[in-house]
Amino acid sequence: MKHTELIRQMTLEEKASLMSGKNFWQTQNIERLGIPSIFLADGPHGIRKQAAAADHLGLNESIPATCFPTAATVANSWNIELGGKIGRYLGAEAVSQKVNVLLGPGINMKRNPLAGRNFEYFSEDPYLAGKMAASYISGIQTYGISACVKHFAVNNQEERRMSIDTIVDERTLREIYLTAFEIAIKEGKTKSVMSSYNMLNGVYTNENIHLMREILRNEWGFEGVVVTDWGGSNDRVDGLIAGNELEMPTTAGETDEEIIQAVKSGKIKEEVLDESVDRLLELIFATEEVYNNPQKEFDRQEHHQVAQEAAEESIVLLKNEGNILPLHKNKKVAIIGEFAKEARYQGAGSSIVNPSILDNTLDCLEESGIISMGFESGFDRYGTKNQKKIDKACALAKNSDVVLLYIGLDEATEAEGLDRHSMMIPENQIELLNALYQVNNNIVAVLSCGAAVEMPWINKVKGLVHGYLSGQAGAKAILRVLTGAVNPSGKLAETYPIKYEDTPSYNHFPGKEVSVEYREGLYIGYRYFDTVNKDVLFPFGFGLSYTTFEYSKIELDTEGVTFNITNTGQREGMEIAQLYVGCNSTKIFRANKELKGFVKIFLNPGETKAVSIPFDDKTFRYFNVKTNCWEIETADYEIMIGASCADIRLQGVITIEGTGAPLPYDNEQLPSYYSGKANIVSLEEFERLLGCKVPAAKWDRSKPLGYNDTIAQCEYAKGGVARFAFKLINFSHWFLRKIGKRSTANLIMMSIYHMPFRGIARMTGEVINMPMLDGVLLIVNGQFFKGLRHVLSEGRKRAKTAKAKQKLAQTTKEA
């Protein structure tokens, strides 16, 4: 331990106090020993340090900061150096706002297109996500602060996120859901990790010894701090035993007492507590330069320019029929769509940023050189149908050469705490597009959303520019792509299926009650579509340019692959070359191909460059469930260089000597996995893959409700008051949606409906404690008067204790 001498001077009570927050965003301090508090703030794509009352839902406005493009957007750049640059600027802003720990980046896999936080995550591919995350982390930590990679792990749905049990086999866990974290932690050297809300195979992640001790600590050698997601602690002592140091937010000393009693009873050794204290102290002192440096305002305009550069490199050109883009300078253009007036540039929830500057399309038109014929909103932002708006838009489109149509998903559709209900964009936008097509078929759609959407309307647009959620400078960046000032170079970091039903996890998303089963195994995203040769709308890695590139002269050896790329077009541009590897053996089931490297290069017209992509320790490995180790199979491997996973330009074969491990599977027992057709897997076959029985996925409605049951389960409560409360919550949600207050309605789902009862205590700090919650549960389970007496009695005790603490603190201060 690094801080043994300091820890020796601490009382047991002081050690325990450090293990949970002082308030909503700060850690506890110990003045007599010179241990300061540190400040944690949300910030995957911009600092969210709240000036007013703290919350975890993005309700209260934060101090202005640069809103960079979201992770889902920047992943389309495939540019590690750009990720590092964004990280450095995020780190500089964190220092300027006295933030020690920046809570990001988020790197969970995009298992399903409807997952509510997909806009915060990089990719469906762990290699791409891991490399981008590592670059962000390195950049953020340049300034001496800490990044906090999240949410560890397999946190892939928002519905019931604080209690859902994720059932996944070990190989899929390692290869798909943990590889990005492994890369981020080993290469990015993050100082902190955030545990996720959910359970993993029956154990909450922050209490999961296999995940936290065996893999994170022992296998990967992580020596930093693990912090819970806000309100994500279930059993505080079990979490501490697993190595989860910091619980956030504050519990007003309630869980401190649990730790103290656990040490005194021998349930946990004080040496284990000391280890956790030591790691937290290291984080505190390693980031204390934040306080030692004089506060320095960042250059808002410079940071805004970096946000614009990031957006420009991340925009994806998906369609360009008849070279309608870039727009010709003499074309008269109609600007249509609500998002042109008020840009859709970020997600909603804990990552929401108060932008320091905000570009909007209409404000940037003159500078872009576009000849605008005018603007019409065309549709209501939140889905209400309005024929008058459509008629006005069509009248404008009739008299224009080209229609720029700004469409996408609204803020109430993509938000933390909620999964989307469908992959469609709102119907009123599609009606507008259909109407415009009747009067002018020269339509260029500009799409703004943070995740994949269905596009049954794709044949009615000649151009399609996808800006994703491109941050505060995204509107100007998109105009620069539309006019050709910037040659688009982004490529998709996720697959766009033709329809949602084609998605491999369609039958098992989201988990509605107790658990969610990852029956598709390894086959998420392109791994599934490519293996079973399923048509998609746009493949992983796809993106168009205003120039063309030719690949040639592939050479292979055991160190890597080299090849040439030539810009065969008429203008400069950047190309993303992707390395995929496929194993020719059929002894172990695998995807047809997997991304194992990539590079982005700039080329002038006619220029040729030699490109090298080295192999690394992840190029040929697979996780063997018999040996419980990473192994390599002796086989011939296809080495494929592509412009996307579906556009392979160069191929070669290399023979690799393996590790000689025994085969982990019987192919006759796992036909769906060996064929890749893992979209419909029987329970029996999934259990053979797991190597154990699958737990019951439904609630046991005969049991009384407990700490980890959700408010939604009050529908089945024995207590009439609880059932009435459930009906009231449901009615409120329905009514608010009916009158158009969708954002407010969403808050009910986010902060009440799917909240487990323990979350009431964990998220309210001093207002409701666990003994009071016991009384609430008595009421819920049909013992109204007993429960009410218990709540009132424990409330009085809590108030008395709080008053005594306040008096003691005042006396100590005066002394």
GROMACS .gro file of N, CA and C in nm, residues 564-677:
model
  342
  564ASN      N    1  -0.128  -0.085  -5.008
  564ASN     CA    2  -0.130   0.053  -5.059
  564ASN      C    3  -0.273   0.102  -5.075
  565ILE      N    4  -0.291   0.232  -5.051
  565ILE     CA    5  -0.419   0.298  -5.083
  565ILE      C    6  -0.387   0.417  -5.171
  566THR      N    7  -0.465   0.432  -5.280
  566THR     CA    8  -0.449   0.543  -5.374
  566THR      C    9  -0.579   0.623  -5.383
  567ASN      N   10  -0.566   0.752  -5.376
  567ASN     CA   11  -0.682   0.840  -5.399
  567ASN      C   12  -0.699   0.855  -5.550
  568THR      N   13  -0.802   0.789  -5.603
  568THR     CA   14  -0.823   0.788  -5.749
  568THR      C   15  -0.924   0.892  -5.793
  569GLY      N   16  -0.966   0.979  -5.703
  569GLY     CA   17  -1.065   1.082  -5.736
  569GLY      C   18  -1.003   1.216  -5.765
  570GLN      N   19  -1.088   1.317  -5.761
  570GLN     CA   20  -1.046   1.452  -5.802
  570GLN      C   21  -1.023   1.547  -5.685
  571ARG      N   22  -1.039   1.497  -5.560
  571ARG     CA   23  -1.020   1.588  -5.448
  571ARG      C   24  -0.960   1.513  -5.330
  572GLU      N   25  -0.901   1.590  -5.241
  572GLU     CA   26  -0.839   1.531  -5.123
  572GLU      C   27  -0.946   1.466  -5.034
  573GLY      N   28  -0.901   1.368  -4.957
  573GLY     CA   29  -0.996   1.303  -4.867
  573GLY      C   30  -0.927   1.208  -4.771
  574MET      N   31  -1.005   1.158  -4.675
  574MET     CA   32  -0.953   1.062  -4.578
  574MET      C   33  -1.027   0.928  -4.594
  575GLU      N   34  -0.951   0.822  -4.585
  575GLU     CA   35  -1.008   0.688  -4.597
  575GLU      C   36  -0.980   0.609  -4.470
  576ILE      N   37  -1.079   0.528  -4.430
  576ILE     CA   38  -1.065   0.439  -4.315
  576ILE      C   39  -1.053   0.297  -4.366
  577ALA      N   40  -0.935   0.241  -4.353
  577ALA     CA   41  -0.910   0.102  -4.394
  577ALA      C   42  -0.928   0.012  -4.272
  578GLN      N   43  -0.998  -0.097  -4.289
  578GLN     CA   44  -1.036  -0.184  -4.178
  578GLN      C   45  -0.979  -0.324  -4.196
  579LEU      N   46  -0.918  -0.376  -4.091
  579LEU     CA   47  -0.862  -0.511  -4.091
  579LEU      C   48  -0.960  -0.606  -4.025
  580TYR      N   49  -1.003  -0.707  -4.100
  580TYR     CA   50  -1.090  -0.812  -4.047
  580TYR      C   51  -1.017  -0.945  -4.055
  581VAL      N   52  -1.045  -1.030  -3.958
  581VAL     CA   53  -0.982  -1.162  -3.954
  581VAL      C   54  -1.091  -1.268  -3.941
  582GLY      N   55  -1.078  -1.374  -4.019
  582GLY     CA   56  -1.170  -1.488  -4.010
  582GLY      C   57  -1.091  -1.617  -4.003
  583CYS      N   58  -1.138  -1.710  -3.922
  583CYS     CA   59  -1.069  -1.838  -3.906
  583CYS      C   60  -1.130  -1.942  -3.999
  584ASN      N   61  -1.046  -2.014  -4.075
  584ASN     CA   62  -1.096  -2.114  -4.170
  584ASN      C   63  -1.137  -2.245  -4.104
  585SER      N   64  -1.102  -2.264  -3.978
  585SER     CA   65  -1.141  -2.385  -3.906
  585SER      C   66  -1.287  -2.376  -3.861
  586THR      N   67  -1.353  -2.491  -3.855
  586THR     CA   68  -1.492  -2.495  -3.808
  586THR      C   69  -1.503  -2.569  -3.674
  587LYS      N   70  -1.391  -2.592  -3.609
  587LYS     CA   71  -1.393  -2.667  -3.483
  587LYS      C   72  -1.452  -2.586  -3.367
  588ILE      N   73  -1.434  -2.456  -3.373
  588ILE     CA   74  -1.485  -2.366  -3.269
  588ILE      C   75  -1.573  -2.263  -3.339
  589PHE      N   76  -1.695  -2.243  -3.291
  589PHE     CA   77  -1.782  -2.149  -3.361
  589PHE      C   78  -1.731  -2.006  -3.345
  590ARG      N   79  -1.742  -1.931  -3.454
  590ARG     CA   80  -1.697  -1.791  -3.458
  590ARG      C   81  -1.781  -1.715  -3.559
  591ALA      N   82  -1.774  -1.584  -3.551
  591ALA     CA   83  -1.830  -1.500  -3.655
  591ALA      C   84  -1.747  -1.516  -3.781
  592ASN      N   85  -1.808  -1.487  -3.895
  592ASN     CA   86  -1.739  -1.500  -4.023
  592ASN      C   87  -1.613  -1.414  -4.028
  593LYS      N   88  -1.624  -1.294  -3.974
  593LYS     CA   89  -1.508  -1.206  -3.966
  593LYS      C   90  -1.523  -1.114  -3.847
  594GLU      N   91  -1.410  -1.066  -3.793
  594GLU     CA   92  -1.409  -0.976  -3.679
  594GLU      C   93  -1.308  -0.865  -3.702
  595LEU      N   94  -1.345  -0.745  -3.662
  595LEU     CA   95  -1.253  -0.631  -3.674
  595LEU      C   96  -1.135  -0.650  -3.579
  596LYS      N   97  -1.015  -0.636  -3.632
  596LYS     CA   98  -0.894  -0.652  -3.550
  596LYS      C   99  -0.793  -0.539  -3.569
  597GLY      N  100  -0.832  -0.437  -3.643
  597GLY     CA  101  -0.744  -0.322  -3.661
  597GLY      C  102  -0.805  -0.224  -3.760
  598PHE      N  103  -0.758  -0.100  -3.758
  598PHE     CA  104  -0.807  -0.001  -3.852
  598PHE      C  105  -0.708   0.116  -3.854
  599VAL      N  106  -0.715   0.194  -3.961
  599VAL     CA  107  -0.630   0.311  -3.973
  599VAL      C  108  -0.703   0.414  -4.059
  600LYS      N  109  -0.685   0.541  -4.027
  600LYS     CA  110  -0.744   0.649  -4.106
  600LYS      C  111  -0.632   0.733  -4.164
  601ILE      N  112  -0.633   0.751  -4.296
  601ILE     CA  113  -0.524   0.824  -4.359
  601ILE      C  114  -0.578   0.932  -4.452
  602PHE      N  115  -0.499   1.037  -4.468
  602PHE     CA  116  -0.533   1.149  -4.557
  602PHE      C  117  -0.455   1.132  -4.687
  603LEU      N  118  -0.524   1.153  -4.801
  603LEU     CA  119  -0.460   1.141  -4.931
  603LEU      C  120  -0.503   1.255  -5.023
  604ASN      N  121  -0.407   1.314  -5.090
  604ASN     CA  122  -0.436   1.410  -5.195
  604ASN      C  123  -0.477   1.336  -5.323
  605PRO      N  124  -0.541   1.403  -5.420
  605PRO     CA  125  -0.577   1.336  -5.546
  605PRO      C  126  -0.455   1.273  -5.613
  606GLY      N  127  -0.467   1.148  -5.650
  606GLY     CA  128  -0.358   1.078  -5.717
  606GLY      C  129  -0.251   1.024  -5.625
  607GLU      N  130  -0.254   1.057  -5.498
  607GLU     CA  131  -0.150   1.016  -5.404
  607GLU      C  132  -0.170   0.871  -5.360
  608THR      N  133  -0.058   0.799  -5.346
  608THR     CA  134  -0.059   0.662  -5.294
  608THR      C  135   0.022   0.658  -5.166
  609LYS      N  136  -0.030   0.587  -5.067
  609LYS     CA  137   0.044   0.568  -4.942
  609LYS      C  138   0.046   0.421  -4.905
  610ALA      N  139   0.160   0.379  -4.852
  610ALA     CA  140   0.172   0.244  -4.796
  610ALA      C  141   0.115   0.247  -4.654
  611VAL      N  142   0.032   0.150  -4.623
  611VAL     CA  143  -0.036   0.144  -4.494
  611VAL      C  144   0.001   0.014  -4.424
  612SER      N  145   0.029   0.024  -4.296
  612SER     CA  146   0.059  -0.096  -4.216
  612SER      C  147  -0.039  -0.104  -4.099
  613ILE      N  148  -0.093  -0.222  -4.077
  613ILE     CA  149  -0.176  -0.247  -3.959
  613ILE      C  150  -0.115  -0.368  -3.888
  614PRO      N  151  -0.058  -0.349  -3.770
  614PRO     CA  152   0.006  -0.460  -3.700
  614PRO      C  153  -0.096  -0.553  -3.635
  615PHE      N  154  -0.058  -0.679  -3.619
  615PHE     CA  155  -0.136  -0.771  -3.537
  615PHE      C  156  -0.103  -0.744  -3.391
  616ASP      N  157  -0.194  -0.779  -3.302
  616ASP     CA  158  -0.166  -0.765  -3.160
  616ASP      C  159  -0.215  -0.889  -3.085
  617ASP      N  160  -0.219  -0.882  -2.954
  617ASP     CA  161  -0.254  -1.000  -2.875
  617ASP      C  162  -0.401  -1.039  -2.888
  618LYS      N  163  -0.481  -0.955  -2.954
  618LYS     CA  164  -0.624  -0.985  -2.970
  618LYS      C  165  -0.659  -1.031  -3.111
  619THR      N  166  -0.560  -1.035  -3.201
  619THR     CA  167  -0.590  -1.064  -3.342
  619THR      C  168  -0.643  -1.205  -3.363
  620PHE      N  169  -0.586  -1.303  -3.297
  620PHE     CA  170  -0.624  -1.442  -3.324
  620PHE      C  171  -0.684  -1.514  -3.203
  621ARG      N  172  -0.700  -1.448  -3.094
  621ARG     CA  173  -0.739  -1.516  -2.971
  621ARG      C  174  -0.890  -1.545  -2.966
  622TYR      N  175  -0.925  -1.642  -2.886
  622TYR     CA  176  -1.063  -1.667  -2.846
  622TYR      C  177  -1.059  -1.711  -2.701
  623PHE      N  178  -1.173  -1.700  -2.631
  623PHE     CA  179  -1.174  -1.741  -2.490
  623PHE      C  180  -1.224  -1.883  -2.479
  624ASN      N  181  -1.140  -1.969  -2.420
  624ASN     CA  182  -1.172  -2.111  -2.406
  624ASN      C  183  -1.235  -2.136  -2.269
  625VAL      N  184  -1.359  -2.182  -2.268
  625VAL     CA  185  -1.430  -2.199  -2.141
  625VAL      C  186  -1.384  -2.324  -2.065
  626LYS      N  187  -1.311  -2.412  -2.132
  626LYS     CA  188  -1.256  -2.530  -2.061
  626LYS      C  189  -1.129  -2.495  -1.985
  627THR      N  190  -1.043  -2.418  -2.049
  627THR     CA  191  -0.916  -2.381  -1.984
  627THR      C  192  -0.929  -2.253  -1.903
  628ASN      N  193  -1.041  -2.181  -1.924
  628ASN     CA  194  -1.064  -2.051  -1.860
  628ASN      C  195  -0.952  -1.952  -1.893
  629CYS      N  196  -0.905  -1.961  -2.017
  629CYS     CA  197  -0.794  -1.876  -2.063
  629CYS      C  198  -0.818  -1.832  -2.206
  630TRP      N  199  -0.747  -1.728  -2.245
  630TRP     CA  200  -0.741  -1.691  -2.387
  630TRP      C  201  -0.651  -1.790  -2.458
  631GLU      N  202  -0.697  -1.842  -2.569
  631GLU     CA  203  -0.621  -1.940  -2.646
  631GLU      C  204  -0.618  -1.899  -2.792
  632ILE      N  205  -0.532  -1.964  -2.868
  632ILE     CA  206  -0.526  -1.945  -3.013
  632ILE      C  207  -0.540  -2.083  -3.077
  633GLU      N  208  -0.626  -2.093  -3.175
  633GLU     CA  209  -0.645  -2.220  -3.246
  633GLU      C  210  -0.547  -2.228  -3.362
  634THR      N  211  -0.481  -2.343  -3.377
  634THR     CA  212  -0.396  -2.366  -3.493
  634THR      C  213  -0.484  -2.376  -3.616
  635ALA      N  214  -0.464  -2.285  -3.712
  635ALA     CA  215  -0.552  -2.283  -3.830
  635ALA      C  216  -0.499  -2.184  -3.933
  636ASP      N  217  -0.561  -2.189  -4.050
  636ASP     CA  218  -0.539  -2.085  -4.150
  636ASP      C  219  -0.638  -1.972  -4.123
  637TYR      N  220  -0.590  -1.849  -4.129
  637TYR     CA  221  -0.673  -1.733  -4.102
  637TYR      C  222  -0.680  -1.643  -4.224
  638GLU      N  223  -0.802  -1.605  -4.260
  638GLU     CA  224  -0.823  -1.508  -4.368
  638GLU      C  225  -0.794  -1.368  -4.314
  639ILE      N  226  -0.707  -1.298  -4.381
  639ILE     CA  227  -0.677  -1.159  -4.348
  639ILE      C  228  -0.743  -1.072  -4.454
  640MET      N  229  -0.838  -0.990  -4.412
  640MET     CA  230  -0.920  -0.914  -4.506
  640MET      C  231  -0.906  -0.764  -4.479
  641ILE      N  232  -0.881  -0.689  -4.583
  641ILE     CA  233  -0.874  -0.543  -4.574
  641ILE      C  234  -0.995  -0.487  -4.647
  642GLY      N  235  -1.075  -0.409  -4.578
  642GLY     CA  236  -1.198  -0.361  -4.638
  642GLY      C  237  -1.223  -0.214  -4.617
  643ALA      N  238  -1.309  -0.159  -4.705
  643ALA     CA  239  -1.361  -0.024  -4.687
  643ALA      C  240  -1.483  -0.027  -4.596
  644SER      N  241  -1.538  -0.145  -4.576
  644SER     CA  242  -1.642  -0.172  -4.475
  644SER      C  243  -1.639  -0.323  -4.454
  645CYS      N  244  -1.720  -0.373  -4.360
  645CYS     CA  245  -1.718  -0.518  -4.338
  645CYS      C  246  -1.778  -0.592  -4.457
  646ALA      N  247  -1.855  -0.522  -4.541
  646ALA     CA  248  -1.917  -0.584  -4.659
  646ALA      C  249  -1.844  -0.550  -4.788
  647ASP      N  250  -1.739  -0.470  -4.779
  647ASP     CA  251  -1.665  -0.425  -4.898
  647ASP      C  252  -1.517  -0.458  -4.879
  648ILE      N  253  -1.485  -0.586  -4.894
  648ILE     CA  254  -1.348  -0.633  -4.876
  648ILE      C  255  -1.271  -0.612  -5.005
  649ARG      N  256  -1.160  -0.538  -4.998
  649ARG     CA  257  -1.082  -0.502  -5.117
  649ARG      C  258  -0.961  -0.593  -5.139
  650LEU      N  259  -0.902  -0.640  -5.029
  650LEU     CA  260  -0.782  -0.722  -5.040
  650LEU      C  261  -0.792  -0.840  -4.944
  651GLN      N  262  -0.736  -0.955  -4.983
  651GLN     CA  263  -0.741  -1.072  -4.896
  651GLN      C  264  -0.610  -1.150  -4.905
  652GLY      N  265  -0.580  -1.219  -4.796
  652GLY     CA  266  -0.466  -1.309  -4.791
  652GLY      C  267  -0.491  -1.413  -4.684
  653VAL      N  268  -0.407  -1.515  -4.682
  653VAL     CA  269  -0.421  -1.622  -4.583
  653VAL      C  270  -0.289  -1.639  -4.509
  654ILE      N  271  -0.297  -1.659  -4.379
  654ILE     CA  272  -0.178  -1.683  -4.300
  654ILE      C  273  -0.206  -1.800  -4.205
  655THR      N  274  -0.107  -1.885  -4.187
  655THR     CA  275  -0.120  -1.999  -4.096
  655THR      C  276  -0.062  -1.960  -3.960
  656ILE      N  277  -0.140  -1.981  -3.856
  656ILE     CA  278  -0.099  -1.943  -3.722
  656ILE      C  279  -0.092  -2.068  -3.634
  657GLU      N  280   0.019  -2.084  -3.564
  657GLU     CA  281   0.035  -2.194  -3.470
  657GLU      C  282  -0.036  -2.159  -3.339
  658GLY      N  283  -0.121  -2.249  -3.294
  658GLY     CA  284  -0.202  -2.221  -3.176
  658GLY      C  285  -0.140  -2.267  -3.046
  659THR      N  286  -0.221  -2.263  -2.943
  659THR     CA  287  -0.175  -2.296  -2.808
  659THR      C  288  -0.206  -2.441  -2.769
  660GLY      N  289  -0.273  -2.513  -2.858
  660GLY     CA  290  -0.298  -2.656  -2.833
  660GLY      C  291  -0.401  -2.684  -2.726
  661ALA      N  292  -0.492  -2.592  -2.701
  661ALA     CA  293  -0.594  -2.612  -2.598
  661ALA      C  294  -0.700  -2.711  -2.644
  662PRO      N  295  -0.762  -2.781  -2.550
  662PRO     CA  296  -0.870  -2.873  -2.588
  662PRO      C  297  -0.990  -2.797  -2.642
  663LEU      N  298  -1.066  -2.861  -2.730
  663LEU     CA  299  -1.184  -2.796  -2.786
  663LEU      C  300  -1.288  -2.773  -2.676
  664PRO      N  301  -1.344  -2.654  -2.673
  664PRO     CA  302  -1.436  -2.622  -2.562
  664PRO      C  303  -1.580  -2.668  -2.583
  665TYR      N  304  -1.615  -2.704  -2.707
  665TYR     CA  305  -1.756  -2.732  -2.736
  665TYR      C  306  -1.775  -2.861  -2.815
  666ASP      N  307  -1.896  -2.914  -2.807
  666ASP     CA  308  -1.943  -3.022  -2.892
  666ASP      C  309  -2.037  -2.958  -2.994
  667ASN      N  310  -1.995  -2.956  -3.121
  667ASN     CA  311  -2.072  -2.881  -3.220
  667ASN      C  312  -2.213  -2.935  -3.239
  668GLU      N  313  -2.235  -3.063  -3.211
  668GLU     CA  314  -2.369  -3.120  -3.226
  668GLU      C  315  -2.464  -3.068  -3.118
  669GLN      N  316  -2.409  -3.022  -3.006
  669GLN     CA  317  -2.490  -2.971  -2.897
  669GLN      C  318  -2.529  -2.824  -2.916
  670LEU      N  319  -2.457  -2.756  -3.008
  670LEU     CA  320  -2.478  -2.611  -3.024
  670LEU      C  321  -2.496  -2.574  -3.171
  671PRO      N  322  -2.596  -2.633  -3.238
  671PRO     CA  323  -2.611  -2.610  -3.383
  671PRO      C  324  -2.635  -2.464  -3.421
  672SER      N  325  -2.709  -2.390  -3.340
  672SER     CA  326  -2.739  -2.250  -3.375
  672SER      C  327  -2.613  -2.166  -3.374
  673TYR      N  328  -2.525  -2.195  -3.279
  673TYR     CA  329  -2.403  -2.115  -3.266
  673TYR      C  330  -2.300  -2.153  -3.373
  674TYR      N  331  -2.297  -2.278  -3.411
  674TYR     CA  332  -2.203  -2.318  -3.516
  674TYR      C  333  -2.250  -2.269  -3.654
  675SER      N  334  -2.380  -2.251  -3.672
  675SER     CA  335  -2.431  -2.200  -3.800
  675SER      C  336  -2.433  -2.047  -3.802
  676GLY      N  337  -2.428  -1.988  -3.684
  676GLY     CA  338  -2.440  -1.842  -3.674
  676GLY      C  339  -2.585  -1.795  -3.665
  677LYS      N  340  -2.679  -1.886  -3.683
  677LYS     CA  341  -2.821  -1.849  -3.680
  677LYS      C  342  -2.870  -1.845  -3.536
   0.00000   0.00000   0.00000
